[in-house]
Coordinates of C-alpha atoms in Angstrom, one line a residue:
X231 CA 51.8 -2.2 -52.5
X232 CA 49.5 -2.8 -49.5
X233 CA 46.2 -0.4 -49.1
X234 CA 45.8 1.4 -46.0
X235 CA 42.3 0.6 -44.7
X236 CA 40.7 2.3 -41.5
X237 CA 38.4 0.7 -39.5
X238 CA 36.8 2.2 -36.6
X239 CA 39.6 4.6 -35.8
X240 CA 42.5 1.9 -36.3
X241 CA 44.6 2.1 -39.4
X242 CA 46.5 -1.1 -40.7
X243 CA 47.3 -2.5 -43.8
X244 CA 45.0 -4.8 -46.2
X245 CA 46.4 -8.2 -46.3
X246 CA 47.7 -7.7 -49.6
X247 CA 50.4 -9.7 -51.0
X248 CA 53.2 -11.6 -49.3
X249 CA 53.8 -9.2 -47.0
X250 CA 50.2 -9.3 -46.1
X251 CA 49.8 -13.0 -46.2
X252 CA 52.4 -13.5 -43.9
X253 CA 51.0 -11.1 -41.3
X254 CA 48.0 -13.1 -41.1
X255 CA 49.8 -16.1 -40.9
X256 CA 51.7 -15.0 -37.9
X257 CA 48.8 -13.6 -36.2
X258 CA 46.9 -17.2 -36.7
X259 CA 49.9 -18.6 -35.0
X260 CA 49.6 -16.4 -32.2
X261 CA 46.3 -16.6 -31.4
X262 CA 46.5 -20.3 -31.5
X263 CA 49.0 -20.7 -29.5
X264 CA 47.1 -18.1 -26.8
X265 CA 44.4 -20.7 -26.9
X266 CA 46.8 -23.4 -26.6
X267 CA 48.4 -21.9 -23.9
X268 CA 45.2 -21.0 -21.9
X269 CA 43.3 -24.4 -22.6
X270 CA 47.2 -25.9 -21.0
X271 CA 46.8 -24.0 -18.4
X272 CA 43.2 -24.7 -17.8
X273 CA 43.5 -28.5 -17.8
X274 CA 46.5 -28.6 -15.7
X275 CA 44.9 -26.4 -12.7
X276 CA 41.6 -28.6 -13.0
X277 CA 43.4 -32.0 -13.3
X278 CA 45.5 -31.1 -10.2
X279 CA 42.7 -30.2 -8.4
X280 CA 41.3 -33.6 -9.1
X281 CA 44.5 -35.6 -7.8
X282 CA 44.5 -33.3 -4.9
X283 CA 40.9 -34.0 -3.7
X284 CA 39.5 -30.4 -3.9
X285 CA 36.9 -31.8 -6.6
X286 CA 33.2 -32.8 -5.8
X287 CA 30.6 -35.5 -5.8
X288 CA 28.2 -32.4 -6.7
X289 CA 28.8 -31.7 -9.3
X290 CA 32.0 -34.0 -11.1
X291 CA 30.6 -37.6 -10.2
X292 CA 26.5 -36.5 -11.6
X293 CA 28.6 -35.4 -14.8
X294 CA 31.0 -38.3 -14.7
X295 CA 27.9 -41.0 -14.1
X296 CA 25.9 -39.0 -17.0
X297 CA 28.0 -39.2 -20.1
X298 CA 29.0 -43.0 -19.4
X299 CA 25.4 -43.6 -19.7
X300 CA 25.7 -41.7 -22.7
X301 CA 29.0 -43.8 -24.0
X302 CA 27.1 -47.0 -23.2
X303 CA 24.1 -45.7 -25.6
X304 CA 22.1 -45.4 -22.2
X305 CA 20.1 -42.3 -20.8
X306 CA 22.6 -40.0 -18.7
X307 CA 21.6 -41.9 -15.7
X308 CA 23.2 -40.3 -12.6
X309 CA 22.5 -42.0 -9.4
X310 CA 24.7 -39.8 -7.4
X311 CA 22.0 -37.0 -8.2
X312 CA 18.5 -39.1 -8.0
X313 CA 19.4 -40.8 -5.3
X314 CA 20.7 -37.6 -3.1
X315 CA 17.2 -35.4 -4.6
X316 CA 14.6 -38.2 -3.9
X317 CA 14.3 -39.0 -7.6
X318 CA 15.7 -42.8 -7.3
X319 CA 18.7 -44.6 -8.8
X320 CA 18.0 -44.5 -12.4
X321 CA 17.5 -41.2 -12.6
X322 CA 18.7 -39.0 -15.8
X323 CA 19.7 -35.5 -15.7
X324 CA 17.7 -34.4 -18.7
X325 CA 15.1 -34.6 -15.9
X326 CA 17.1 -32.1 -14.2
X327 CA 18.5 -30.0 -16.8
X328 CA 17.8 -30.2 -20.6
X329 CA 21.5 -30.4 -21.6
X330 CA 21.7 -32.9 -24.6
X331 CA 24.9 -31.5 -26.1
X332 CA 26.5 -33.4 -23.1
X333 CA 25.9 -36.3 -25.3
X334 CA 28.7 -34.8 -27.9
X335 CA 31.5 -36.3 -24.8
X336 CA 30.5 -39.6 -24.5
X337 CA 33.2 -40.2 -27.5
X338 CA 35.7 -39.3 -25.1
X339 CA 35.1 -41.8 -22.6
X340 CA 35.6 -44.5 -25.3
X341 CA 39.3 -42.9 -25.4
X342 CA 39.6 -42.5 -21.7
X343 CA 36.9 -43.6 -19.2
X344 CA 36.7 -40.7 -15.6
X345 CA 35.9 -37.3 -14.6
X346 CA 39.2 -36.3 -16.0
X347 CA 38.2 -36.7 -19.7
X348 CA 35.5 -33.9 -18.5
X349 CA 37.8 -31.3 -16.9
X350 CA 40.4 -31.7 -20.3
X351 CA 37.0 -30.8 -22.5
X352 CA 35.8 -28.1 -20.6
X353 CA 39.6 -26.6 -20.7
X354 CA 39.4 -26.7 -24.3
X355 CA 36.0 -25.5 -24.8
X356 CA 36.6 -22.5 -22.1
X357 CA 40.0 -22.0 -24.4
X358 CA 37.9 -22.0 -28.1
X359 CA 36.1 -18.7 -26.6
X360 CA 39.3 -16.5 -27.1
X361 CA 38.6 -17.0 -31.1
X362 CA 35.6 -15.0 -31.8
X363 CA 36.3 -12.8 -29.1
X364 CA 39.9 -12.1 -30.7
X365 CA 38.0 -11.7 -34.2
X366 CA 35.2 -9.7 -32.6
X367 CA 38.4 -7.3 -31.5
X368 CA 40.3 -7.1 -34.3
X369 CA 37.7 -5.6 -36.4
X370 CA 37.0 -2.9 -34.3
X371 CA 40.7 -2.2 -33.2
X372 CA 43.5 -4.4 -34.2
X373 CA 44.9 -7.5 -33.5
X374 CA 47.7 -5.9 -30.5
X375 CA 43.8 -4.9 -29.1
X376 CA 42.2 -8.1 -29.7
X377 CA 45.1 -10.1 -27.8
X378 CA 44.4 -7.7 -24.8
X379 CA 40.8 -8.8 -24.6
X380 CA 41.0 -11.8 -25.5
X381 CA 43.4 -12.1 -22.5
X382 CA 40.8 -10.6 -20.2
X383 CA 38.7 -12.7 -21.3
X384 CA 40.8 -15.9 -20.2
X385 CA 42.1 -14.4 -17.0
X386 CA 38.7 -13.2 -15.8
X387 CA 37.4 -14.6 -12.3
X388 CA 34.1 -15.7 -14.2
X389 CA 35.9 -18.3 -16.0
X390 CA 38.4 -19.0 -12.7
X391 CA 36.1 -19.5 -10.7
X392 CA 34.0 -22.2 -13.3
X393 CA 37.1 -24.1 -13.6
X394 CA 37.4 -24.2 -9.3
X395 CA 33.9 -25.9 -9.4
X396 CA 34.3 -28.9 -11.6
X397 CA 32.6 -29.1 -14.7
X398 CA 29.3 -27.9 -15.6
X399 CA 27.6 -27.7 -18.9
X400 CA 28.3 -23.7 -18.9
X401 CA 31.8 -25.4 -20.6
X402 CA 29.7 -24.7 -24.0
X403 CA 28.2 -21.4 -23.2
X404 CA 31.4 -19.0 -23.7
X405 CA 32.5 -20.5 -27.3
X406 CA 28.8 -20.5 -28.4
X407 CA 27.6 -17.1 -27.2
X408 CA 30.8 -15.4 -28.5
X409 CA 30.4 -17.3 -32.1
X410 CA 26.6 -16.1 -31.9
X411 CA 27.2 -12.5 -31.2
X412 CA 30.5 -12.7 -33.8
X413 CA 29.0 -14.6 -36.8
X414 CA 26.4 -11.9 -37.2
X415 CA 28.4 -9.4 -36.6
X416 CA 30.6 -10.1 -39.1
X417 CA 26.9 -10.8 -41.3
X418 CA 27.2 -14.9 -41.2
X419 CA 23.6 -15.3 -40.4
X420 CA 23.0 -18.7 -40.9
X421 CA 26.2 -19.3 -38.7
X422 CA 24.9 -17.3 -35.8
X423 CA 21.5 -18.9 -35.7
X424 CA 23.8 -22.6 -35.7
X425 CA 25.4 -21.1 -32.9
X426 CA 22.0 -20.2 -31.1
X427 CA 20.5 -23.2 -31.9
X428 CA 22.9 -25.2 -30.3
X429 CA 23.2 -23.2 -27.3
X430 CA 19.3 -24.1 -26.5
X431 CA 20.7 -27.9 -26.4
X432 CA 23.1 -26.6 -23.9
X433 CA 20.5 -25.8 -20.6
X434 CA 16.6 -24.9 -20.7
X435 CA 16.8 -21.4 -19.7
X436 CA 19.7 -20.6 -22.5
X437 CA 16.4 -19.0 -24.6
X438 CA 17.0 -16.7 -22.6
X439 CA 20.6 -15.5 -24.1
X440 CA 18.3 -16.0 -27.2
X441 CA 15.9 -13.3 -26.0
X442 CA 18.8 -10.7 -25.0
X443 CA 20.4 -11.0 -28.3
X444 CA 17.0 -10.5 -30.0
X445 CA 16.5 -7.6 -28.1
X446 CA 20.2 -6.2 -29.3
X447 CA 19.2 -7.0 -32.8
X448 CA 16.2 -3.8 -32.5
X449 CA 18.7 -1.5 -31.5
X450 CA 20.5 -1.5 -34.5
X451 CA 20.2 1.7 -36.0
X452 CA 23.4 2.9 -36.4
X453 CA 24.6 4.3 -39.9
X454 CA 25.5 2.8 -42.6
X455 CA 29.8 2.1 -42.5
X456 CA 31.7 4.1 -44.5
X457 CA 33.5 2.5 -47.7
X458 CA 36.4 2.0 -46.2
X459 CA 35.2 -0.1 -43.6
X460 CA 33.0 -2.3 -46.0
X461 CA 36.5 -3.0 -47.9
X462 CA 37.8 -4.5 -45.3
X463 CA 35.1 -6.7 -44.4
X464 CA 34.8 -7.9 -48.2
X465 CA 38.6 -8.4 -48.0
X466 CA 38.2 -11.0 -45.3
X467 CA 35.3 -12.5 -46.3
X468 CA 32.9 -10.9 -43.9
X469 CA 30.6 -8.9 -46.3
X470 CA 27.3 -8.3 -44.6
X471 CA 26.2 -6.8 -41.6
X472 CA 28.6 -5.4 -39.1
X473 CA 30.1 -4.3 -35.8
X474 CA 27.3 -2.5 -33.9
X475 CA 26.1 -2.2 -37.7
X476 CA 24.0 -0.2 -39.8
X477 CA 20.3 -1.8 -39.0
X478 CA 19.9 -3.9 -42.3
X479 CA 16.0 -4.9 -43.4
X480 CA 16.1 -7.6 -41.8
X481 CA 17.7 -7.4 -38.5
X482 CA 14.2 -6.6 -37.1
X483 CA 13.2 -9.6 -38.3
X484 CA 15.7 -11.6 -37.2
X485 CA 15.5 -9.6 -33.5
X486 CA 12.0 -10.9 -33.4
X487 CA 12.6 -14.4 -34.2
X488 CA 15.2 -15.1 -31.7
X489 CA 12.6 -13.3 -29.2
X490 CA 10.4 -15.5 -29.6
X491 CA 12.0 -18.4 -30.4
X492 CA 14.4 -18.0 -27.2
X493 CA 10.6 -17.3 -25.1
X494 CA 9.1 -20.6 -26.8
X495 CA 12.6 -22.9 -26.4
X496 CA 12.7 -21.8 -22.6
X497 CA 9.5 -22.5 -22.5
X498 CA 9.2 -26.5 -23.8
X499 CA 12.5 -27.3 -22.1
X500 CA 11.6 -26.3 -18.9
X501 CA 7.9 -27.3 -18.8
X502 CA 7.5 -30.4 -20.8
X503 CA 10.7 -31.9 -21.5
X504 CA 12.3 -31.9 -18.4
X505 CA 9.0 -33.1 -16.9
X506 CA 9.2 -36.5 -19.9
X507 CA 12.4 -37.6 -18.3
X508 CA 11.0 -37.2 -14.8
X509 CA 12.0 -34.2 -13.2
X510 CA 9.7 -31.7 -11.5
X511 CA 8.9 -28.7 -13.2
X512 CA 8.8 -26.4 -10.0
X513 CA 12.2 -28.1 -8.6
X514 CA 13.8 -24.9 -9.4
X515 CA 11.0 -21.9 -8.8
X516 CA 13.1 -19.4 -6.7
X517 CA 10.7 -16.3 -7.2
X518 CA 8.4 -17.1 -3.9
X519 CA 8.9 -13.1 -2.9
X520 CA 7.3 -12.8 -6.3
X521 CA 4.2 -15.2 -6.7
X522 CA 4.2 -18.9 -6.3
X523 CA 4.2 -19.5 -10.1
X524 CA 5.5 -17.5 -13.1
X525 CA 1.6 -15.7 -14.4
X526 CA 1.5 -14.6 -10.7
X527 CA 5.1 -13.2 -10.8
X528 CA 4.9 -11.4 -13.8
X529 CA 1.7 -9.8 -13.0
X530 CA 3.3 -8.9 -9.4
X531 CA 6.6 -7.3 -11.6
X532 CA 4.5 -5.4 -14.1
X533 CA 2.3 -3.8 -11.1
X534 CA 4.6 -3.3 -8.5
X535 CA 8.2 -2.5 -10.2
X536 CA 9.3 -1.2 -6.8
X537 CA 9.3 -4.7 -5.3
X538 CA 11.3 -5.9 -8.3
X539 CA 13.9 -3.5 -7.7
X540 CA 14.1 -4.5 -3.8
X541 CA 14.3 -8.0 -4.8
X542 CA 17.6 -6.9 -7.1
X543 CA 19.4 -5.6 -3.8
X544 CA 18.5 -8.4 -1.2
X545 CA 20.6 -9.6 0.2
X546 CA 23.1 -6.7 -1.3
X547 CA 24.8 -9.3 -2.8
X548 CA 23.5 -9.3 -5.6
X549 CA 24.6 -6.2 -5.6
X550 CA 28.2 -7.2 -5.4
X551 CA 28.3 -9.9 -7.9
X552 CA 26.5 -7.5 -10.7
X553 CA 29.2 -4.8 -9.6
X554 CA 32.0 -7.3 -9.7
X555 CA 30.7 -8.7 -13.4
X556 CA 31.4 -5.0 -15.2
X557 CA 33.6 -2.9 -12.6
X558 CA 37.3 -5.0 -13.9
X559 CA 35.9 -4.4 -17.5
X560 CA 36.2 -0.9 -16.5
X561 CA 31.8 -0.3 -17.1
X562 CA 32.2 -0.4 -20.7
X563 CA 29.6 -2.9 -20.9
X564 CA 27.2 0.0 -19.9
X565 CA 28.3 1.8 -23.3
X566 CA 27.4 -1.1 -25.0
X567 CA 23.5 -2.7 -26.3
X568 CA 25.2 -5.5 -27.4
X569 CA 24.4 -5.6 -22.6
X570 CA 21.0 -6.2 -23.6
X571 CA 22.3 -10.3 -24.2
X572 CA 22.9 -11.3 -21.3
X573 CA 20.2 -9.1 -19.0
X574 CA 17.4 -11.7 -19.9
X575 CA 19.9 -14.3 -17.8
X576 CA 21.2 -12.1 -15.2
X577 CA 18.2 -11.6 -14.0
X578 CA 16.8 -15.1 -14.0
X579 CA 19.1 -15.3 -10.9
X580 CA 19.4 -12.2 -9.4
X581 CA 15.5 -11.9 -9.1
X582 CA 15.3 -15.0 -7.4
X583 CA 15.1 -15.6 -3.7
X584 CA 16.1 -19.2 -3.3
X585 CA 19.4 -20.8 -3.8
X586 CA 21.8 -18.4 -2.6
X587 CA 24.7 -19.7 -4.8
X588 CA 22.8 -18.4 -8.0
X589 CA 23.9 -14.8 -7.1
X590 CA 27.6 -15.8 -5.7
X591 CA 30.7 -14.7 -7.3
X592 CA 31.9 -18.0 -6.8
X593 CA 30.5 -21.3 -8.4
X594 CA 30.1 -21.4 -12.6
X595 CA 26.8 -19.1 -13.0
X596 CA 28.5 -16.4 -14.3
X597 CA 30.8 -18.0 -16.5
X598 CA 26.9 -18.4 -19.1
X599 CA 27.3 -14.5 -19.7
X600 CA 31.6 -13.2 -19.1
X601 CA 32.0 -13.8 -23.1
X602 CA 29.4 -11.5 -24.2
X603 CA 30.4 -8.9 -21.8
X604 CA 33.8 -8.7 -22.9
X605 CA 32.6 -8.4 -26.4
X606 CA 30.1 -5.5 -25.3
X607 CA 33.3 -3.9 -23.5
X608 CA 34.7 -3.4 -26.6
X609 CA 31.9 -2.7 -28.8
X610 CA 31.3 -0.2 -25.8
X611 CA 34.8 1.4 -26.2
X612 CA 34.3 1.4 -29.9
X613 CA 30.9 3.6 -29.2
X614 CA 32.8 5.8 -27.2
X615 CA 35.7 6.3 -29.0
X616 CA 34.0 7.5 -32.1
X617 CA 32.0 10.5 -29.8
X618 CA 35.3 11.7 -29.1
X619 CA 36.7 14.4 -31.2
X620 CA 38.5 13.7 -34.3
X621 CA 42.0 15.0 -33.0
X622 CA 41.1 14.0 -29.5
X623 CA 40.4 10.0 -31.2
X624 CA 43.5 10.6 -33.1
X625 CA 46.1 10.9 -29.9
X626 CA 44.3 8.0 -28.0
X627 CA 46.2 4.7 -28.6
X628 CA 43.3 2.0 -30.6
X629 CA 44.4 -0.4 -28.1
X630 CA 43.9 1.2 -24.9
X631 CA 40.5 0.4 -23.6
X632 CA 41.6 -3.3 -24.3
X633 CA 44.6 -2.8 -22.4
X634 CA 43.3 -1.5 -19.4
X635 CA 40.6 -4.3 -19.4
X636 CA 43.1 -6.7 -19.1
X637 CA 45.1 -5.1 -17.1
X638 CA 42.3 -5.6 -14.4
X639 CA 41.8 -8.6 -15.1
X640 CA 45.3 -9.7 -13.6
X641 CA 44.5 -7.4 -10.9
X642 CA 41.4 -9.3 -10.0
X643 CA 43.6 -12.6 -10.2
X644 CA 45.2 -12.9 -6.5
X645 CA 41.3 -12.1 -5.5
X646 CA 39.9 -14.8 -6.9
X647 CA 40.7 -18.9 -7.6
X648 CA 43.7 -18.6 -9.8
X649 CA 45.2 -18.1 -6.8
X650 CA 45.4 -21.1 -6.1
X651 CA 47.8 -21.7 -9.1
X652 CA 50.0 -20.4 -6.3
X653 CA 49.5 -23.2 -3.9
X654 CA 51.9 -25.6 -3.9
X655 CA 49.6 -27.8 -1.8
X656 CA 47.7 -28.0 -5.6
X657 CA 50.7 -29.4 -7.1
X658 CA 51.9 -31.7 -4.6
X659 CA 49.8 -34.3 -2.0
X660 CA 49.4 -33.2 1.4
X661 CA 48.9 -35.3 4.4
X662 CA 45.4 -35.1 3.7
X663 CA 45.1 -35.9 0.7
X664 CA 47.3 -38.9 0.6
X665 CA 44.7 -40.2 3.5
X666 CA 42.1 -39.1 1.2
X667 CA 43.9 -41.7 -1.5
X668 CA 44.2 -44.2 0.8
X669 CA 40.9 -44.5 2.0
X670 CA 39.6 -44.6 -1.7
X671 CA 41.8 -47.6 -2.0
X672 CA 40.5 -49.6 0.8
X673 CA 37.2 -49.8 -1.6
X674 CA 36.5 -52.8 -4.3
X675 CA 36.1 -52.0 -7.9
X676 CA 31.9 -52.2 -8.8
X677 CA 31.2 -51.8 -5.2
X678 CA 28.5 -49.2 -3.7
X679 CA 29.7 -46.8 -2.1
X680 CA 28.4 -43.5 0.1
X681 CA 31.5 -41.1 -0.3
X682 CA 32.2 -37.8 1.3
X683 CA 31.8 -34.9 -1.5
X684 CA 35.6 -34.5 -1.9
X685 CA 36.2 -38.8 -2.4
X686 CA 33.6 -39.2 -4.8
X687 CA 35.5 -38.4 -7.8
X688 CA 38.0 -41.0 -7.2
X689 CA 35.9 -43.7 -7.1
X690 CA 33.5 -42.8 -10.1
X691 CA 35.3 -44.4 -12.7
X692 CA 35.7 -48.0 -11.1
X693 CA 32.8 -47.7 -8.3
X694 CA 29.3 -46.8 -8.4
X695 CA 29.5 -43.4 -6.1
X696 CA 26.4 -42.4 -3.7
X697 CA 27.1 -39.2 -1.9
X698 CA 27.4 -39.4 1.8
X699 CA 24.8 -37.5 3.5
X700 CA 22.4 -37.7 6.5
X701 CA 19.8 -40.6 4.9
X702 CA 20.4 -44.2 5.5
X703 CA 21.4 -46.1 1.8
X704 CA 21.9 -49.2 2.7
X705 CA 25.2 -49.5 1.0
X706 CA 28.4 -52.3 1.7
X707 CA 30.7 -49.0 1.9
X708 CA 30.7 -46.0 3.4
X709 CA 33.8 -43.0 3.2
X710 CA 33.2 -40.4 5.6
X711 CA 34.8 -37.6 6.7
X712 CA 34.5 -36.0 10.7
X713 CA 37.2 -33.3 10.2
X714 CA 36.0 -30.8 7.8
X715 CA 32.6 -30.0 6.6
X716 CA 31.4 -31.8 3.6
X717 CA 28.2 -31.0 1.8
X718 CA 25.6 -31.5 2.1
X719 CA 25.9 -31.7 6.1
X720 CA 25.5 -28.0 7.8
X721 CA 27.9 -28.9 10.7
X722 CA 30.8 -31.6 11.8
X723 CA 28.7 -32.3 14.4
X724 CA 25.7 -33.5 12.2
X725 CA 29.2 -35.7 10.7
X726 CA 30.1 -36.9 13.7
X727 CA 26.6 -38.2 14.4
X728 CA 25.8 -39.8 11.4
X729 CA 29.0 -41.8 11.4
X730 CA 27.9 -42.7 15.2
X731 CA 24.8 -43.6 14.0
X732 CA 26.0 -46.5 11.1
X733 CA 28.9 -47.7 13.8
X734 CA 25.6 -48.8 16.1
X735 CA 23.5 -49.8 13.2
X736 CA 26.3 -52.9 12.1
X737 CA 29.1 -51.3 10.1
X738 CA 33.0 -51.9 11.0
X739 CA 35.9 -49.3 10.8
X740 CA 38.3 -50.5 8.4
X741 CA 39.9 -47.7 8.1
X742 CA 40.9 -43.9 9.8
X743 CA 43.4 -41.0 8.8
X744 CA 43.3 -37.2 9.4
X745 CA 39.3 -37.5 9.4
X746 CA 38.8 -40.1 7.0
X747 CA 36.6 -43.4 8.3
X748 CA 36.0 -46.1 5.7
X749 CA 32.9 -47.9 6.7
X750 CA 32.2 -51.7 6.0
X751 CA 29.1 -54.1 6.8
X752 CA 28.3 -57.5 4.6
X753 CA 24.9 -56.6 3.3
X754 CA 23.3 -57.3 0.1
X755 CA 23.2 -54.4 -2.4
X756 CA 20.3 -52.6 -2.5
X757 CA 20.7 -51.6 -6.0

């Protein structure tokens, strides 16, 4: 017969025997086929958003450039990028961000060349997260719990609103973060240090995470699990440390590593590698309201902890983003240490006083850090549940915190860009983006071109794709656009003007439809 095992207040059944076997089976199936389902899903709102020309030169076509270098055995060269940020044609990004685990795509390309191959892989990747999280779950509550969360998890407006931003490099951050904080928990060691290793190939500042986790690892203090709860971990094959675990001899040491390692990683990308492939190591400073370097704006923090705080609430929001982040998880993340993570990262933006999309809801940012804080939800809810009397414990349902979490989660969804799922203008070409098609046409494949932000990423794979903005570039083509605002103009009248501008400096209208002006002039490449 099967052996009744508890484990953190949620009784099931050891997988024992056929019966047991066949359980585990099914719940495989199922949670395959949630990823399935989810990385489906994910793909086919990101692909349609390509084909309906809400994608972007910044940041598709820097991506898409990038890891063709990469398939070619070339640098990521992205000229989109160094020619738009004064860095020059043959720029590569690893002098912009040290992400070398793009180079792990560039197979893809050889299978099918365009910014589409990208949006298919991060869908996957975002997708993979649901496994440890589901694992994570089930050891603290079940598997009907770790379905719930996992489902939060997929539905949150972190990851929606990553996905309505192209593709970034955060596309590795949820799968690796989650297997980081998993693998250990369930006492794989060597497993969770892969995990962080890689994530240090996946942006400079992901030492950080790194640092946060370390910082988790010296709270661990909790007692030792009772036998029951060991049992079940040798049963699966998880001996070793555990959920919010007992603080084994070395989890000290091992907090301490990945402190310092994550301080010394962050520390080489940012300043000397980035700086080999040609970037400039103070591109990105944002902390001016703090010192004009980082030994001036630590020494500012650590003496006057009041102006830290102010910079946290201006503008308030900040404020609303860090509220949004734990409020749908219901502030169980509060409960939790396993918090500690992602603080390290949160506050890399949130301190800064540049670059105001860093503390958005919108863009990617805080897709680096959504994995970890649904795992701390329900490591918080565990914490909870076991202050709760033993009868009071008893009548609560194991799945419950779970359930509510993801029942915000679909409450948050009309607020955020799954909404868009809803728009039938997604699934089928409007008037202006069939203009938009047409006047990518009307260009020659290998030609230069200076597109408007939303063209770009039809043109990458057969064009080499300059983005369209107020300085001169010389080049045979030009796509612009005088009826909505395009980045990196501030205005439709700074759009109107600069197409002004190249009609008297030579170039001919081929081309116009609802906005859309294809520029021509016979000149020789400048590149």
């Amino acid at each position: 017969m099967a052996e009744a095992v508890v484990v953190e207040g949620h009784v099931d059944e050891a997988p024992t025997g056929r019966v047991g076997g066949t359980r585990q089976r099914r719940r495989r199936a199922a949670l395959w086929a949630l990823v399935a389902a989810c990385a489906a899903v994910y793909a086919s709102y990101s692909l349609m958003r390509l084909r309906a020309f809400r994608a972007s030169s910044y940041d598709l076509v820097i991506f898409d450039q990038a890891i063709r270098s990469y398939s070619r055995f070339e640098l990521p060269v992205a000229m989109v990028k160094g020619v738009h940020n004064g860095f020059g044609p043959h720029f590569a990004i690893l002098g912009d961000h040290f992400s070398p685990v793009l180079a792990l795509l560039a197979p893809l390309y050889w299978i099918h060349d365009g910014p589409g191959t990208l949006l298919v892989a991060q869908a996957v990747l975002f997708a993979l997260a649901i496994v440890p999280i589901w694992r994570y779950t089930e050891r603290r509550f079940g598997a009907g719990a770790a379905y719930c969360a996992a489902a939060a998890y997929a539905l949150s407006w972190p990851v929606a609103e990553a996905l309505a931003f192209d593709f970034h490099e955060v596309a590795f951050v949820p799968v690796l973060s989650a297997l980081m904080v998993e693998r250990y928990d369930a006492g794989r060691r060597g497993w969770a240090a892969a995990a962080a290793l890689s994530l240090l190939l996946v942006k400079e500042d992901m030492g950080l995470l790194l640092v946060g986790f370390g910082f988790f690892l010296l709270t661990r203090h909790d007692p030792e699990p009772g036998a029951d709860t060991r049992r079940h971990r040798r049963e699966a094959g998880e001996e070793g440390t555990g959920h919010g675990g007992w603080l084994p001899r070395g989890d000290r040491r091992a907090g301490l590593a990945y402190i310092v390692g994550g301080l010394v990683a962050t520390w080489v990308s940012s300043r000397l590698i980035i700086a080999v492939f040609g970037g400039d190591n103070d591109y990105y400073w944002a902390y001016g309201s703090l010192g004009p370097d980082l030994p001036h704006a630590a020494v500012h923090a650590l003496t006057n902890p009041w102006d830290v705080l102010a910079v946290l609430g201006t503008p308030p929001h900040k404020l609303g983003t860090m509220a949004l982040l734990v409020l749908p998880l219901l502030l169980l993340p509060l409960a939790s240490p396993l918090t500690l993570t992602v603080l390290p990262l949160l506050a890399e933006r949130m301190l800064a006083s540049r670059f105001g999309n860093w503390w958005e809801p919108h863009y990617h940012y805080n897709a680096f850090i959504i994995a970890v804080l649904v795992m701390a939800s329900v490591d918080g809810a565990a914490r909870l549940r076991r202050r709760l009397w033993p009868r009071a414990r008893a009548r609560l349902p194991a799945a419950l915190p779970a359930a509510a979490m993801l029942t915000a989660a679909v409450v948050c969804v009309p607020f955020f860009a799954f909404v868009h799922l809803a728009d039938p203008a997604l699934w089928r070409r409007n008037d202006r983006a069939r203009a938009a098609a047409s006047a990518a046409a009307r260009i020659p494949d290998g030609a230069l071109v200076e597109s408007a932000n939303a063209i770009g990423p039809a043109l990458s794979p057969r064009a080499r794709v300059l983005l369209w903005d107020g300085q001169p570039r010389r080049a045979p083509w030009v796509i612009a656009d005088v009826e909505r605002l395009e980045f990196p103009f501030r205005t439709l009248a700074e759009q109107r003007r600069r197409v002004e501008s190249l009609l008297a400096g030579g170039y001919r209208e081929v081309y116009r439809a609802d906005g859309y002006i294809v520029l021509h002039r016979d000149v020789a490449d400048p590149w």
